[in-house]
Amino acid sequence: RTLDLWVAGHSVREAADQRARQAGAPAAALAVAGSFVSEGPANRQEDEVSAEVTQNFMDLLAQDCAQQYEAFEFLEEALTDPIHFLEFCPVQLPEHVRRTVVDRYYSLEGPALREILRHPNVLSIQLERGGDKRAIAEVEQIARSSRERSLKVSRIVMNLQRVCKW
């Protein structure tokens, strides 16, 4: 799911590549173009067409991921208050989808959470509005220790800080 890739901190290109691998990109790209090649291209022209179709498929997939990421980033501000998000979502989403989005956005992963909780001043890290260099360095260090992406770690830290304020 693209939502999971966004929450995990993957870039648009990484998300598109991962979705392509899940779809079996070369076969899927050829299926999109409406051609079927059973044993691979027989000549150079077919090889060029296959490469072009694959590239078009990847471009389309990247564009789709970018649009979904844009929608998630729009919803991110509303997700800072999950109860309000569940009751008054800024876009029309079925309740079960809203619950899934909140659940995934506030999910806690073992290695990242363990490293965050080992940090002595986790509640004082200032990441809002970009954060300062010290805060960014601390998040980078936690990300390296947990082998997670910095964006994911910073999202978990901000969510923990938000929950502790409630």
PDB file of N, CA and C in Angstrom, residues 42-112:
ATOM      1  N   ALA A  42      12.185 -10.403 -29.853  1.00  0.00           N
ATOM      2  CA  ALA A  42      12.896 -11.154 -30.885  1.00  0.00           C
ATOM      3  C   ALA A  42      13.881 -10.276 -31.637  1.00  0.00           C
ATOM      4  N   ASN A  43      13.660  -8.990 -31.641  1.00  0.00           N
ATOM      5  CA  ASN A  43      14.583  -8.111 -32.342  1.00  0.00           C
ATOM      6  C   ASN A  43      14.735  -6.790 -31.593  1.00  0.00           C
ATOM      7  N   ARG A  44      15.573  -5.935 -32.129  1.00  0.00           N
ATOM      8  CA  ARG A  44      15.905  -4.674 -31.475  1.00  0.00           C
ATOM      9  C   ARG A  44      14.697  -3.743 -31.364  1.00  0.00           C
ATOM     10  N   GLN A  45      13.863  -3.707 -32.381  1.00  0.00           N
ATOM     11  CA  GLN A  45      12.694  -2.834 -32.366  1.00  0.00           C
ATOM     12  C   GLN A  45      11.751  -3.223 -31.222  1.00  0.00           C
ATOM     13  N   GLU A  46      11.505  -4.519 -31.064  1.00  0.00           N
ATOM     14  CA  GLU A  46      10.659  -4.976 -29.965  1.00  0.00           C
ATOM     15  C   GLU A  46      11.297  -4.642 -28.619  1.00  0.00           C
ATOM     16  N   ASP A  47      12.623  -4.739 -28.526  1.00  0.00           N
ATOM     17  CA  ASP A  47      13.342  -4.411 -27.306  1.00  0.00           C
ATOM     18  C   ASP A  47      13.162  -2.933 -26.955  1.00  0.00           C
ATOM     19  N   GLU A  48      13.248  -2.062 -27.966  1.00  0.00           N
ATOM     20  CA  GLU A  48      13.058  -0.627 -27.746  1.00  0.00           C
ATOM     21  C   GLU A  48      11.627  -0.320 -27.320  1.00  0.00           C
ATOM     22  N   VAL A  49      10.658  -0.980 -27.952  1.00  0.00           N
ATOM     23  CA  VAL A  49       9.252  -0.787 -27.590  1.00  0.00           C
ATOM     24  C   VAL A  49       9.028  -1.246 -26.154  1.00  0.00           C
ATOM     25  N   SER A  50       9.604  -2.393 -25.798  1.00  0.00           N
ATOM     26  CA  SER A  50       9.468  -2.916 -24.446  1.00  0.00           C
ATOM     27  C   SER A  50      10.069  -1.954 -23.426  1.00  0.00           C
ATOM     28  N   ALA A  51      11.233  -1.397 -23.705  1.00  0.00           N
ATOM     29  CA  ALA A  51      11.869  -0.442 -22.800  1.00  0.00           C
ATOM     30  C   ALA A  51      11.024   0.825 -22.670  1.00  0.00           C
ATOM     31  N   GLU A  52      10.465   1.282 -23.780  1.00  0.00           N
ATOM     32  CA  GLU A  52       9.631   2.482 -23.750  1.00  0.00           C
ATOM     33  C   GLU A  52       8.352   2.239 -22.949  1.00  0.00           C
ATOM     34  N   VAL A  53       7.751   1.080 -23.136  1.00  0.00           N
ATOM     35  CA  VAL A  53       6.530   0.739 -22.407  1.00  0.00           C
ATOM     36  C   VAL A  53       6.830   0.641 -20.912  1.00  0.00           C
ATOM     37  N   THR A  54       7.937   0.013 -20.581  1.00  0.00           N
ATOM     38  CA  THR A  54       8.323  -0.099 -19.179  1.00  0.00           C
ATOM     39  C   THR A  54       8.564   1.282 -18.576  1.00  0.00           C
ATOM     40  N   GLN A  55       9.247   2.152 -19.306  1.00  0.00           N
ATOM     41  CA  GLN A  55       9.502   3.508 -18.817  1.00  0.00           C
ATOM     42  C   GLN A  55       8.195   4.281 -18.643  1.00  0.00           C
ATOM     43  N   ASN A  56       7.286   4.151 -19.594  1.00  0.00           N
ATOM     44  CA  ASN A  56       5.986   4.818 -19.475  1.00  0.00           C
ATOM     45  C   ASN A  56       5.215   4.304 -18.261  1.00  0.00           C
ATOM     46  N   PHE A  57       5.272   3.000 -18.036  1.00  0.00           N
ATOM     47  CA  PHE A  57       4.618   2.400 -16.880  1.00  0.00           C
ATOM     48  C   PHE A  57       5.205   2.958 -15.593  1.00  0.00           C
ATOM     49  N   MET A  58       6.545   3.041 -15.519  1.00  0.00           N
ATOM     50  CA  MET A  58       7.205   3.555 -14.321  1.00  0.00           C
ATOM     51  C   MET A  58       6.876   5.028 -14.100  1.00  0.00           C
ATOM     52  N   ASP A  59       6.832   5.810 -15.176  1.00  0.00           N
ATOM     53  CA  ASP A  59       6.478   7.229 -15.061  1.00  0.00           C
ATOM     54  C   ASP A  59       5.054   7.386 -14.538  1.00  0.00           C
ATOM     55  N   LEU A  60       4.148   6.581 -15.057  1.00  0.00           N
ATOM     56  CA  LEU A  60       2.758   6.625 -14.624  1.00  0.00           C
ATOM     57  C   LEU A  60       2.637   6.216 -13.161  1.00  0.00           C
ATOM     58  N   LEU A  61       3.367   5.192 -12.772  1.00  0.00           N
ATOM     59  CA  LEU A  61       3.351   4.732 -11.389  1.00  0.00           C
ATOM     60  C   LEU A  61       3.927   5.793 -10.461  1.00  0.00           C
ATOM     61  N   ALA A  62       5.008   6.448 -10.868  1.00  0.00           N
ATOM     62  CA  ALA A  62       5.609   7.514 -10.062  1.00  0.00           C
ATOM     63  C   ALA A  62       4.642   8.689  -9.924  1.00  0.00           C
ATOM     64  N   GLN A  63       3.942   9.020 -10.989  1.00  0.00           N
ATOM     65  CA  GLN A  63       2.964  10.110 -10.942  1.00  0.00           C
ATOM     66  C   GLN A  63       1.821   9.757  -9.991  1.00  0.00           C
ATOM     67  N   ASP A  64       1.368   8.502 -10.037  1.00  0.00           N
ATOM     68  CA  ASP A  64       0.315   8.051  -9.136  1.00  0.00           C
ATOM     69  C   ASP A  64       0.777   8.135  -7.679  1.00  0.00           C
ATOM     70  N   CYS A  65       1.996   7.684  -7.420  1.00  0.00           N
ATOM     71  CA  CYS A  65       2.548   7.755  -6.062  1.00  0.00           C
ATOM     72  C   CYS A  65       2.665   9.204  -5.598  1.00  0.00           C
ATOM     73  N   ALA A  66       3.121  10.089  -6.474  1.00  0.00           N
ATOM     74  CA  ALA A  66       3.268  11.505  -6.125  1.00  0.00           C
ATOM     75  C   ALA A  66       1.918  12.115  -5.766  1.00  0.00           C
ATOM     76  N   GLN A  67       0.886  11.777  -6.522  1.00  0.00           N
ATOM     77  CA  GLN A  67      -0.444  12.305  -6.223  1.00  0.00           C
ATOM     78  C   GLN A  67      -0.966  11.772  -4.891  1.00  0.00           C
ATOM     79  N   GLN A  68      -0.720  10.504  -4.620  1.00  0.00           N
ATOM     80  CA  GLN A  68      -1.156   9.943  -3.345  1.00  0.00           C
ATOM     81  C   GLN A  68      -0.376  10.557  -2.185  1.00  0.00           C
ATOM     82  N   TYR A  69       0.936  10.747  -2.363  1.00  0.00           N
ATOM     83  CA  TYR A  69       1.749  11.384  -1.322  1.00  0.00           C
ATOM     84  C   TYR A  69       1.242  12.801  -1.054  1.00  0.00           C
ATOM     85  N   GLU A  70       0.869  13.508  -2.099  1.00  0.00           N
ATOM     86  CA  GLU A  70       0.341  14.865  -1.941  1.00  0.00           C
ATOM     87  C   GLU A  70      -0.947  14.834  -1.118  1.00  0.00           C
ATOM     88  N   ALA A  71      -1.793  13.861  -1.374  1.00  0.00           N
ATOM     89  CA  ALA A  71      -3.033  13.725  -0.608  1.00  0.00           C
ATOM     90  C   ALA A  71      -2.734  13.394   0.855  1.00  0.00           C
ATOM     91  N   PHE A  72      -1.772  12.513   1.100  1.00  0.00           N
ATOM     92  CA  PHE A  72      -1.410  12.157   2.471  1.00  0.00           C
ATOM     93  C   PHE A  72      -0.845  13.363   3.210  1.00  0.00           C
ATOM     94  N   GLU A  73      -0.024  14.152   2.526  1.00  0.00           N
ATOM     95  CA  GLU A  73       0.547  15.344   3.153  1.00  0.00           C
ATOM     96  C   GLU A  73      -0.546  16.371   3.466  1.00  0.00           C
ATOM     97  N   PHE A  74      -1.566  16.445   2.627  1.00  0.00           N
ATOM     98  CA  PHE A  74      -2.709  17.304   2.909  1.00  0.00           C
ATOM     99  C   PHE A  74      -3.423  16.827   4.173  1.00  0.00           C
ATOM    100  N   LEU A  75      -3.577  15.525   4.317  1.00  0.00           N
ATOM    101  CA  LEU A  75      -4.274  14.961   5.476  1.00  0.00           C
ATOM    102  C   LEU A  75      -3.423  14.987   6.743  1.00  0.00           C
ATOM    103  N   GLU A  76      -2.123  15.125   6.591  1.00  0.00           N
ATOM    104  CA  GLU A  76      -1.228  15.041   7.752  1.00  0.00           C
ATOM    105  C   GLU A  76      -1.560  16.088   8.811  1.00  0.00           C
ATOM    106  N   GLU A  77      -1.880  17.297   8.411  1.00  0.00           N
ATOM    107  CA  GLU A  77      -2.246  18.337   9.374  1.00  0.00           C
ATOM    108  C   GLU A  77      -3.491  17.929  10.154  1.00  0.00           C
ATOM    109  N   ALA A  78      -4.463  17.357   9.475  1.00  0.00           N
ATOM    110  CA  ALA A  78      -5.691  16.911  10.148  1.00  0.00           C
ATOM    111  C   ALA A  78      -5.409  15.731  11.072  1.00  0.00           C
ATOM    112  N   LEU A  79      -4.395  14.939  10.754  1.00  0.00           N
ATOM    113  CA  LEU A  79      -4.065  13.774  11.571  1.00  0.00           C
ATOM    114  C   LEU A  79      -3.422  14.145  12.909  1.00  0.00           C
ATOM    115  N   THR A  80      -3.052  15.407  13.079  1.00  0.00           N
ATOM    116  CA  THR A  80      -2.486  15.811  14.374  1.00  0.00           C
ATOM    117  C   THR A  80      -3.529  15.725  15.484  1.00  0.00           C
ATOM    118  N   ASP A  81      -4.794  15.700  15.121  1.00  0.00           N
ATOM    119  CA  ASP A  81      -5.881  15.486  16.074  1.00  0.00           C
ATOM    120  C   ASP A  81      -6.710  14.308  15.564  1.00  0.00           C
ATOM    121  N   PRO A  82      -6.314  13.084  15.931  1.00  0.00           N
ATOM    122  CA  PRO A  82      -6.966  11.902  15.346  1.00  0.00           C
ATOM    123  C   PRO A  82      -8.459  11.784  15.661  1.00  0.00           C
ATOM    124  N   ILE A  83      -8.879  12.227  16.829  1.00  0.00           N
ATOM    125  CA  ILE A  83     -10.303  12.135  17.166  1.00  0.00           C
ATOM    126  C   ILE A  83     -11.108  13.045  16.240  1.00  0.00           C
ATOM    127  N   HIS A  84     -10.621  14.253  16.054  1.00  0.00           N
ATOM    128  CA  HIS A  84     -11.281  15.191  15.144  1.00  0.00           C
ATOM    129  C   HIS A  84     -11.238  14.644  13.711  1.00  0.00           C
ATOM    130  N   PHE A  85     -10.111  14.043  13.315  1.00  0.00           N
ATOM    131  CA  PHE A  85      -9.975  13.466  11.983  1.00  0.00           C
ATOM    132  C   PHE A  85     -11.020  12.375  11.760  1.00  0.00           C
ATOM    133  N   LEU A  86     -11.243  11.543  12.775  1.00  0.00           N
ATOM    134  CA  LEU A  86     -12.224  10.463  12.636  1.00  0.00           C
ATOM    135  C   LEU A  86     -13.643  11.008  12.522  1.00  0.00           C
ATOM    136  N   GLU A  87     -13.922  12.113  13.217  1.00  0.00           N
ATOM    137  CA  GLU A  87     -15.271  12.665  13.194  1.00  0.00           C
ATOM    138  C   GLU A  87     -15.500  13.635  12.037  1.00  0.00           C
ATOM    139  N   PHE A  88     -14.492  14.461  11.727  1.00  0.00           N
ATOM    140  CA  PHE A  88     -14.649  15.505  10.719  1.00  0.00           C
ATOM    141  C   PHE A  88     -13.457  15.493   9.767  1.00  0.00           C
ATOM    142  N   CYS A  89     -13.379  14.496   8.951  1.00  0.00           N
ATOM    143  CA  CYS A  89     -12.276  14.369   7.999  1.00  0.00           C
ATOM    144  C   CYS A  89     -12.400  15.456   6.920  1.00  0.00           C
ATOM    145  N   PRO A  90     -11.272  16.091   6.519  1.00  0.00           N
ATOM    146  CA  PRO A  90     -11.344  17.152   5.513  1.00  0.00           C
ATOM    147  C   PRO A  90     -11.749  16.660   4.118  1.00  0.00           C
ATOM    148  N   VAL A  91     -11.677  15.370   3.889  1.00  0.00           N
ATOM    149  CA  VAL A  91     -12.141  14.788   2.627  1.00  0.00           C
ATOM    150  C   VAL A  91     -13.097  13.650   2.959  1.00  0.00           C
ATOM    151  N   GLN A  92     -13.928  13.308   2.002  1.00  0.00           N
ATOM    152  CA  GLN A  92     -14.906  12.256   2.245  1.00  0.00           C
ATOM    153  C   GLN A  92     -14.228  10.895   2.136  1.00  0.00           C
ATOM    154  N   LEU A  93     -14.080  10.265   3.272  1.00  0.00           N
ATOM    155  CA  LEU A  93     -13.534   8.910   3.341  1.00  0.00           C
ATOM    156  C   LEU A  93     -14.457   8.084   4.218  1.00  0.00           C
ATOM    157  N   PRO A  94     -14.687   6.840   3.838  1.00  0.00           N
ATOM    158  CA  PRO A  94     -15.494   5.980   4.712  1.00  0.00           C
ATOM    159  C   PRO A  94     -14.822   5.848   6.086  1.00  0.00           C
ATOM    160  N   GLU A  95     -15.607   5.599   7.098  1.00  0.00           N
ATOM    161  CA  GLU A  95     -15.086   5.537   8.462  1.00  0.00           C
ATOM    162  C   GLU A  95     -13.979   4.489   8.600  1.00  0.00           C
ATOM    163  N   HIS A  96     -14.143   3.326   7.970  1.00  0.00           N
ATOM    164  CA  HIS A  96     -13.121   2.290   8.114  1.00  0.00           C
ATOM    165  C   HIS A  96     -11.794   2.726   7.480  1.00  0.00           C
ATOM    166  N   VAL A  97     -11.847   3.528   6.425  1.00  0.00           N
ATOM    167  CA  VAL A  97     -10.626   4.042   5.802  1.00  0.00           C
ATOM    168  C   VAL A  97      -9.972   5.068   6.716  1.00  0.00           C
ATOM    169  N   ARG A  98     -10.772   5.943   7.319  1.00  0.00           N
ATOM    170  CA  ARG A  98     -10.224   6.933   8.258  1.00  0.00           C
ATOM    171  C   ARG A  98      -9.539   6.240   9.426  1.00  0.00           C
ATOM    172  N   ARG A  99     -10.168   5.192   9.945  1.00  0.00           N
ATOM    173  CA  ARG A  99      -9.573   4.453  11.066  1.00  0.00           C
ATOM    174  C   ARG A  99      -8.254   3.790  10.643  1.00  0.00           C
ATOM    175  N   THR A 100      -8.228   3.255   9.442  1.00  0.00           N
ATOM    176  CA  THR A 100      -7.006   2.637   8.932  1.00  0.00           C
ATOM    177  C   THR A 100      -5.894   3.667   8.792  1.00  0.00           C
ATOM    178  N   VAL A 101      -6.215   4.848   8.278  1.00  0.00           N
ATOM    179  CA  VAL A 101      -5.215   5.909   8.120  1.00  0.00           C
ATOM    180  C   VAL A 101      -4.662   6.317   9.484  1.00  0.00           C
ATOM    181  N   VAL A 102      -5.533   6.521  10.456  1.00  0.00           N
ATOM    182  CA  VAL A 102      -5.082   6.898  11.804  1.00  0.00           C
ATOM    183  C   VAL A 102      -4.229   5.789  12.405  1.00  0.00           C
ATOM    184  N   ASP A 103      -4.679   4.552  12.251  1.00  0.00           N
ATOM    185  CA  ASP A 103      -3.932   3.412  12.797  1.00  0.00           C
ATOM    186  C   ASP A 103      -2.533   3.326  12.195  1.00  0.00           C
ATOM    187  N   ARG A 104      -2.422   3.462  10.906  1.00  0.00           N
ATOM    188  CA  ARG A 104      -1.113   3.383  10.245  1.00  0.00           C
ATOM    189  C   ARG A 104      -0.232   4.585  10.590  1.00  0.00           C
ATOM    190  N   TYR A 105      -0.836   5.763  10.643  1.00  0.00           N
ATOM    191  CA  TYR A 105      -0.070   6.979  10.920  1.00  0.00           C
ATOM    192  C   TYR A 105       0.509   6.957  12.333  1.00  0.00           C
ATOM    193  N   TYR A 106      -0.246   6.436  13.283  1.00  0.00           N
ATOM    194  CA  TYR A 106       0.201   6.395  14.673  1.00  0.00           C
ATOM    195  C   TYR A 106       0.807   5.051  15.065  1.00  0.00           C
ATOM    196  N   SER A 107       1.070   4.189  14.100  1.00  0.00           N
ATOM    197  CA  SER A 107       1.641   2.879  14.421  1.00  0.00           C
ATOM    198  C   SER A 107       3.059   3.041  14.973  1.00  0.00           C
ATOM    199  N   LEU A 108       3.423   2.154  15.854  1.00  0.00           N
ATOM    200  CA  LEU A 108       4.748   2.177  16.473  1.00  0.00           C
ATOM    201  C   LEU A 108       5.462   0.881  16.121  1.00  0.00           C
ATOM    202  N   GLU A 109       6.658   1.001  15.596  1.00  0.00           N
ATOM    203  CA  GLU A 109       7.446  -0.164  15.205  1.00  0.00           C
ATOM    204  C   GLU A 109       8.483  -0.443  16.285  1.00  0.00           C
ATOM    205  N   GLY A 110       8.734  -1.696  16.545  1.00  0.00           N
ATOM    206  CA  GLY A 110       9.631  -2.114  17.608  1.00  0.00           C
ATOM    207  C   GLY A 110      11.001  -1.454  17.632  1.00  0.00           C
ATOM    208  N   PRO A 111      11.835  -1.651  16.600  1.00  0.00           N
ATOM    209  CA  PRO A 111      13.206  -1.116  16.670  1.00  0.00           C
ATOM    210  C   PRO A 111      13.259   0.412  16.816  1.00  0.00           C
ATOM    211  N   ALA A 112      12.434   1.114  16.062  1.00  0.00           N
ATOM    212  CA  ALA A 112      12.443   2.580  16.135  1.00  0.00           C
ATOM    213  C   ALA A 112      11.942   3.042  17.498  1.00  0.00           C
TER     214      ALA A 112
END
